[in-house]
Amino acid sequence: MFDVLVYLFENYIHAEACPEPDQLARRLSAAGFEDEEITEALEWLSGLNHVAGTQTPVGAPSNDSVRTYIAEEMAKLGPEGHGFIAFLESAGVLDARVRELIIDRITALPDQPVSLGRIKVIVLMVLWKEARPMDSLLVDELLTEDDEDELPTLQ
């Protein structure tokens, strides 16, 4: 599934440029992806679209506010993922709304904990889908392979 998501990012500069799911599935199949991978990726993206469309905007937290994670979220994030999300927030890459979209998409996965490499792809896809600006250093970081993950990088 994650290979499909990275492929979409690499081949569709803007999320709006993606064709409708049926046509996209045919294109992904022609590109060599397995039906199961395609289905999982399209379902995950559909979930992102649904959550992003129904989520009420969250106001900017004050400087002294703290996001408290429930046990399920912490189990999915693990210490590395939690630290990475906190780092991106403190660097101004994520606001509260985007953070919540990311956490929702992480908790939608069956993995526990979700690897840092997969969290990076989720961050990349949420920022891409939300049409958030990303500088090349951020994209490089989000596409960097981790030891336990083998995700393709931009050529």
PDB file of C-alpha atoms in Angstrom:
ATOM      1  CA  MET A   1       0.000   0.000   0.000  1.00  0.00           C
ATOM      2  CA  PHE A   2       2.763   2.452   0.896  1.00  0.00           C
ATOM      3  CA  ASP A   3       4.523   1.899  -2.417  1.00  0.00           C
ATOM      4  CA  VAL A   4       1.278   2.891  -4.165  1.00  0.00           C
ATOM      5  CA  LEU A   5       0.973   6.044  -2.033  1.00  0.00           C
ATOM      6  CA  VAL A   6       4.540   7.123  -2.800  1.00  0.00           C
ATOM      7  CA  TYR A   7       3.924   6.380  -6.498  1.00  0.00           C
ATOM      8  CA  LEU A   8       0.896   8.707  -6.418  1.00  0.00           C
ATOM      9  CA  PHE A   9       2.944  11.481  -4.833  1.00  0.00           C
ATOM     10  CA  GLU A  10       5.721  11.062  -7.392  1.00  0.00           C
ATOM     11  CA  ASN A  11       3.400  10.933 -10.409  1.00  0.00           C
ATOM     12  CA  TYR A  12       0.666  13.427  -9.535  1.00  0.00           C
ATOM     13  CA  ILE A  13       2.188  16.728  -8.471  1.00  0.00           C
ATOM     14  CA  HIS A  14      -1.181  17.828  -7.068  1.00  0.00           C
ATOM     15  CA  ALA A  15      -3.717  15.529  -5.427  1.00  0.00           C
ATOM     16  CA  GLU A  16      -6.451  17.102  -7.561  1.00  0.00           C
ATOM     17  CA  ALA A  17      -4.659  15.760 -10.649  1.00  0.00           C
ATOM     18  CA  CYS A  18      -5.417  12.171  -9.614  1.00  0.00           C
ATOM     19  CA  PRO A  19      -8.110  10.559 -11.726  1.00  0.00           C
ATOM     20  CA  GLU A  20     -11.276   9.082 -10.240  1.00  0.00           C
ATOM     21  CA  PRO A  21     -10.738   5.881  -8.208  1.00  0.00           C
ATOM     22  CA  ASP A  22     -11.807   3.459 -10.985  1.00  0.00           C
ATOM     23  CA  GLN A  23      -9.521   5.016 -13.568  1.00  0.00           C
ATOM     24  CA  LEU A  24      -6.736   5.406 -10.997  1.00  0.00           C
ATOM     25  CA  ALA A  25      -7.017   1.706 -10.102  1.00  0.00           C
ATOM     26  CA  ARG A  26      -6.606   0.782 -13.791  1.00  0.00           C
ATOM     27  CA  ARG A  27      -3.562   3.047 -14.120  1.00  0.00           C
ATOM     28  CA  LEU A  28      -1.982   1.614 -10.971  1.00  0.00           C
ATOM     29  CA  SER A  29      -2.623  -1.908 -12.214  1.00  0.00           C
ATOM     30  CA  ALA A  30      -1.000  -1.020 -15.546  1.00  0.00           C
ATOM     31  CA  ALA A  31       1.976   0.364 -13.570  1.00  0.00           C
ATOM     32  CA  GLY A  32       2.444  -3.098 -12.040  1.00  0.00           C
ATOM     33  CA  PHE A  33       0.830  -2.837  -8.619  1.00  0.00           C
ATOM     34  CA  GLU A  34      -1.100  -5.791  -7.195  1.00  0.00           C
ATOM     35  CA  ASP A  35      -4.872  -5.511  -6.838  1.00  0.00           C
ATOM     36  CA  GLU A  36      -4.689  -5.907  -3.045  1.00  0.00           C
ATOM     37  CA  GLU A  37      -2.155  -3.051  -2.732  1.00  0.00           C
ATOM     38  CA  ILE A  38      -4.287  -0.841  -4.950  1.00  0.00           C
ATOM     39  CA  THR A  39      -7.463  -1.583  -3.015  1.00  0.00           C
ATOM     40  CA  GLU A  40      -5.795  -0.893   0.351  1.00  0.00           C
ATOM     41  CA  ALA A  41      -4.298   2.380  -0.887  1.00  0.00           C
ATOM     42  CA  LEU A  42      -7.557   3.604  -2.419  1.00  0.00           C
ATOM     43  CA  GLU A  43      -9.505   2.705   0.733  1.00  0.00           C
ATOM     44  CA  TRP A  44      -6.925   4.522   2.868  1.00  0.00           C
ATOM     45  CA  LEU A  45      -7.156   7.613   0.624  1.00  0.00           C
ATOM     46  CA  SER A  46     -10.948   7.431   0.703  1.00  0.00           C
ATOM     47  CA  GLY A  47     -10.755   7.437   4.504  1.00  0.00           C
ATOM     48  CA  LEU A  48      -8.481  10.475   4.376  1.00  0.00           C
ATOM     49  CA  ASN A  49     -10.915  12.278   2.075  1.00  0.00           C
ATOM     50  CA  HIS A  50     -13.811  11.440   4.374  1.00  0.00           C
ATOM     51  CA  VAL A  51     -12.066  12.546   7.563  1.00  0.00           C
ATOM     52  CA  ALA A  52     -10.675  15.719   5.967  1.00  0.00           C
ATOM     53  CA  GLY A  53     -14.119  16.616   4.640  1.00  0.00           C
ATOM     54  CA  THR A  54     -15.985  16.045   7.896  1.00  0.00           C
ATOM     55  CA  GLN A  55     -13.445  17.204  10.457  1.00  0.00           C
ATOM     56  CA  THR A  56     -14.318  20.445  12.167  1.00  0.00           C
ATOM     57  CA  PRO A  57     -11.482  22.943  11.998  1.00  0.00           C
ATOM     58  CA  VAL A  58      -9.409  23.048  15.157  1.00  0.00           C
ATOM     59  CA  GLY A  59      -8.282  26.446  16.364  1.00  0.00           C
ATOM     60  CA  ALA A  60      -4.615  27.086  16.842  1.00  0.00           C
ATOM     61  CA  PRO A  61      -3.548  25.825  20.249  1.00  0.00           C
ATOM     62  CA  SER A  62      -2.103  28.325  22.660  1.00  0.00           C
ATOM     63  CA  ASN A  63       1.604  28.175  23.513  1.00  0.00           C
ATOM     64  CA  ASP A  64       0.924  26.390  26.781  1.00  0.00           C
ATOM     65  CA  SER A  65      -1.517  23.783  25.416  1.00  0.00           C
ATOM     66  CA  VAL A  66      -0.570  20.118  25.272  1.00  0.00           C
ATOM     67  CA  ARG A  67      -1.999  17.363  23.048  1.00  0.00           C
ATOM     68  CA  THR A  68      -2.729  14.345  25.226  1.00  0.00           C
ATOM     69  CA  TYR A  69      -2.644  11.046  23.380  1.00  0.00           C
ATOM     70  CA  ILE A  70      -4.845   8.129  24.376  1.00  0.00           C
ATOM     71  CA  ALA A  71      -3.277   4.703  24.924  1.00  0.00           C
ATOM     72  CA  GLU A  72      -4.372   3.417  21.482  1.00  0.00           C
ATOM     73  CA  GLU A  73      -2.736   6.381  19.738  1.00  0.00           C
ATOM     74  CA  MET A  74       0.506   5.974  21.700  1.00  0.00           C
ATOM     75  CA  ALA A  75       0.573   2.249  20.901  1.00  0.00           C
ATOM     76  CA  LYS A  76       0.236   3.055  17.193  1.00  0.00           C
ATOM     77  CA  LEU A  77       2.727   5.943  17.202  1.00  0.00           C
ATOM     78  CA  GLY A  78       5.378   4.457  19.428  1.00  0.00           C
ATOM     79  CA  PRO A  79       8.041   6.744  20.905  1.00  0.00           C
ATOM     80  CA  GLU A  80       9.725   7.499  17.552  1.00  0.00           C
ATOM     81  CA  GLY A  81       6.474   8.389  15.813  1.00  0.00           C
ATOM     82  CA  HIS A  82       5.297  10.515  18.723  1.00  0.00           C
ATOM     83  CA  GLY A  83       8.594  12.385  18.755  1.00  0.00           C
ATOM     84  CA  PHE A  84       8.524  12.882  14.992  1.00  0.00           C
ATOM     85  CA  ILE A  85       4.987  14.321  15.047  1.00  0.00           C
ATOM     86  CA  ALA A  86       5.948  16.608  17.951  1.00  0.00           C
ATOM     87  CA  PHE A  87       9.049  17.745  16.038  1.00  0.00           C
ATOM     88  CA  LEU A  88       7.023  18.584  12.910  1.00  0.00           C
ATOM     89  CA  GLU A  89       4.532  20.525  15.007  1.00  0.00           C
ATOM     90  CA  SER A  90       7.216  22.513  16.803  1.00  0.00           C
ATOM     91  CA  ALA A  91       8.881  23.255  13.445  1.00  0.00           C
ATOM     92  CA  GLY A  92       5.608  24.709  12.155  1.00  0.00           C
ATOM     93  CA  VAL A  93       5.113  22.045   9.471  1.00  0.00           C
ATOM     94  CA  LEU A  94       1.891  20.761  11.054  1.00  0.00           C
ATOM     95  CA  ASP A  95      -0.977  22.650  12.593  1.00  0.00           C
ATOM     96  CA  ALA A  96      -3.497  21.043  14.952  1.00  0.00           C
ATOM     97  CA  ARG A  97      -5.923  20.099  12.165  1.00  0.00           C
ATOM     98  CA  VAL A  98      -3.303  18.388  10.005  1.00  0.00           C
ATOM     99  CA  ARG A  99      -1.831  16.655  13.061  1.00  0.00           C
ATOM    100  CA  GLU A 100      -5.246  15.182  13.815  1.00  0.00           C
ATOM    101  CA  LEU A 101      -5.658  14.004  10.213  1.00  0.00           C
ATOM    102  CA  ILE A 102      -2.280  12.290  10.445  1.00  0.00           C
ATOM    103  CA  ILE A 103      -3.106  10.632  13.752  1.00  0.00           C
ATOM    104  CA  ASP A 104      -6.433   9.427  12.351  1.00  0.00           C
ATOM    105  CA  ARG A 105      -4.743   7.854   9.317  1.00  0.00           C
ATOM    106  CA  ILE A 106      -2.072   6.244  11.519  1.00  0.00           C
ATOM    107  CA  THR A 107      -4.677   4.716  13.806  1.00  0.00           C
ATOM    108  CA  ALA A 108      -6.538   3.369  10.734  1.00  0.00           C
ATOM    109  CA  LEU A 109      -3.637   0.966  10.091  1.00  0.00           C
ATOM    110  CA  PRO A 110      -3.475  -2.515  11.624  1.00  0.00           C
ATOM    111  CA  ASP A 111       0.243  -2.175  12.521  1.00  0.00           C
ATOM    112  CA  GLN A 112       1.197  -1.586  16.139  1.00  0.00           C
ATOM    113  CA  PRO A 113       3.337   0.400  16.419  1.00  0.00           C
ATOM    114  CA  VAL A 114       3.401   1.917  12.948  1.00  0.00           C
ATOM    115  CA  SER A 115       6.997   2.255  11.782  1.00  0.00           C
ATOM    116  CA  LEU A 116       8.568   5.686  11.436  1.00  0.00           C
ATOM    117  CA  GLY A 117       8.984   5.151   7.691  1.00  0.00           C
ATOM    118  CA  ARG A 118       5.267   4.567   7.292  1.00  0.00           C
ATOM    119  CA  ILE A 119       4.443   7.559   9.492  1.00  0.00           C
ATOM    120  CA  LYS A 120       6.611   9.690   7.205  1.00  0.00           C
ATOM    121  CA  VAL A 121       4.649   8.504   4.151  1.00  0.00           C
ATOM    122  CA  ILE A 122       1.380   9.253   5.950  1.00  0.00           C
ATOM    123  CA  VAL A 123       2.602  12.781   6.764  1.00  0.00           C
ATOM    124  CA  LEU A 124       3.664  13.204   3.127  1.00  0.00           C
ATOM    125  CA  MET A 125       0.294  12.038   1.811  1.00  0.00           C
ATOM    126  CA  VAL A 126      -1.756  14.189   4.198  1.00  0.00           C
ATOM    127  CA  LEU A 127       0.290  17.290   3.328  1.00  0.00           C
ATOM    128  CA  TRP A 128      -0.022  16.401  -0.386  1.00  0.00           C
ATOM    129  CA  LYS A 129      -3.779  15.843  -0.161  1.00  0.00           C
ATOM    130  CA  GLU A 130      -4.228  19.087   1.790  1.00  0.00           C
ATOM    131  CA  ALA A 131      -2.125  20.943  -0.833  1.00  0.00           C
ATOM    132  CA  ARG A 132       0.248  22.168   1.875  1.00  0.00           C
ATOM    133  CA  PRO A 133       3.542  23.666   0.709  1.00  0.00           C
ATOM    134  CA  MET A 134       6.526  21.354   1.209  1.00  0.00           C
ATOM    135  CA  ASP A 135      10.097  22.376   0.662  1.00  0.00           C
ATOM    136  CA  SER A 136      12.546  19.901  -0.855  1.00  0.00           C
ATOM    137  CA  LEU A 137      14.296  19.225   2.472  1.00  0.00           C
ATOM    138  CA  LEU A 138      10.999  18.165   4.039  1.00  0.00           C
ATOM    139  CA  VAL A 139      10.166  15.925   1.070  1.00  0.00           C
ATOM    140  CA  ASP A 140      13.641  14.361   1.280  1.00  0.00           C
ATOM    141  CA  GLU A 141      13.155  13.675   4.992  1.00  0.00           C
ATOM    142  CA  LEU A 142       9.702  12.187   4.478  1.00  0.00           C
ATOM    143  CA  LEU A 143      10.960   9.903   1.701  1.00  0.00           C
ATOM    144  CA  THR A 144      14.109   8.798   3.535  1.00  0.00           C
ATOM    145  CA  GLU A 145      14.226   5.047   4.021  1.00  0.00           C
ATOM    146  CA  ASP A 146      14.393   3.641   7.537  1.00  0.00           C
ATOM    147  CA  ASP A 147      16.142   0.384   8.391  1.00  0.00           C
ATOM    148  CA  GLU A 148      12.896  -1.556   8.854  1.00  0.00           C
ATOM    149  CA  ASP A 149      11.155  -0.044   5.814  1.00  0.00           C
ATOM    150  CA  GLU A 150      12.085  -0.116   2.183  1.00  0.00           C
ATOM    151  CA  LEU A 151      10.137   2.712   0.621  1.00  0.00           C
ATOM    152  CA  PRO A 152      11.030   4.109  -2.778  1.00  0.00           C
ATOM    153  CA  THR A 153      12.527   7.563  -2.931  1.00  0.00           C
ATOM    154  CA  LEU A 154      12.387  10.206  -5.630  1.00  0.00           C
ATOM    155  CA  GLN A 155      14.874   9.544  -8.368  1.00  0.00           C
TER     156      GLN A 155
END
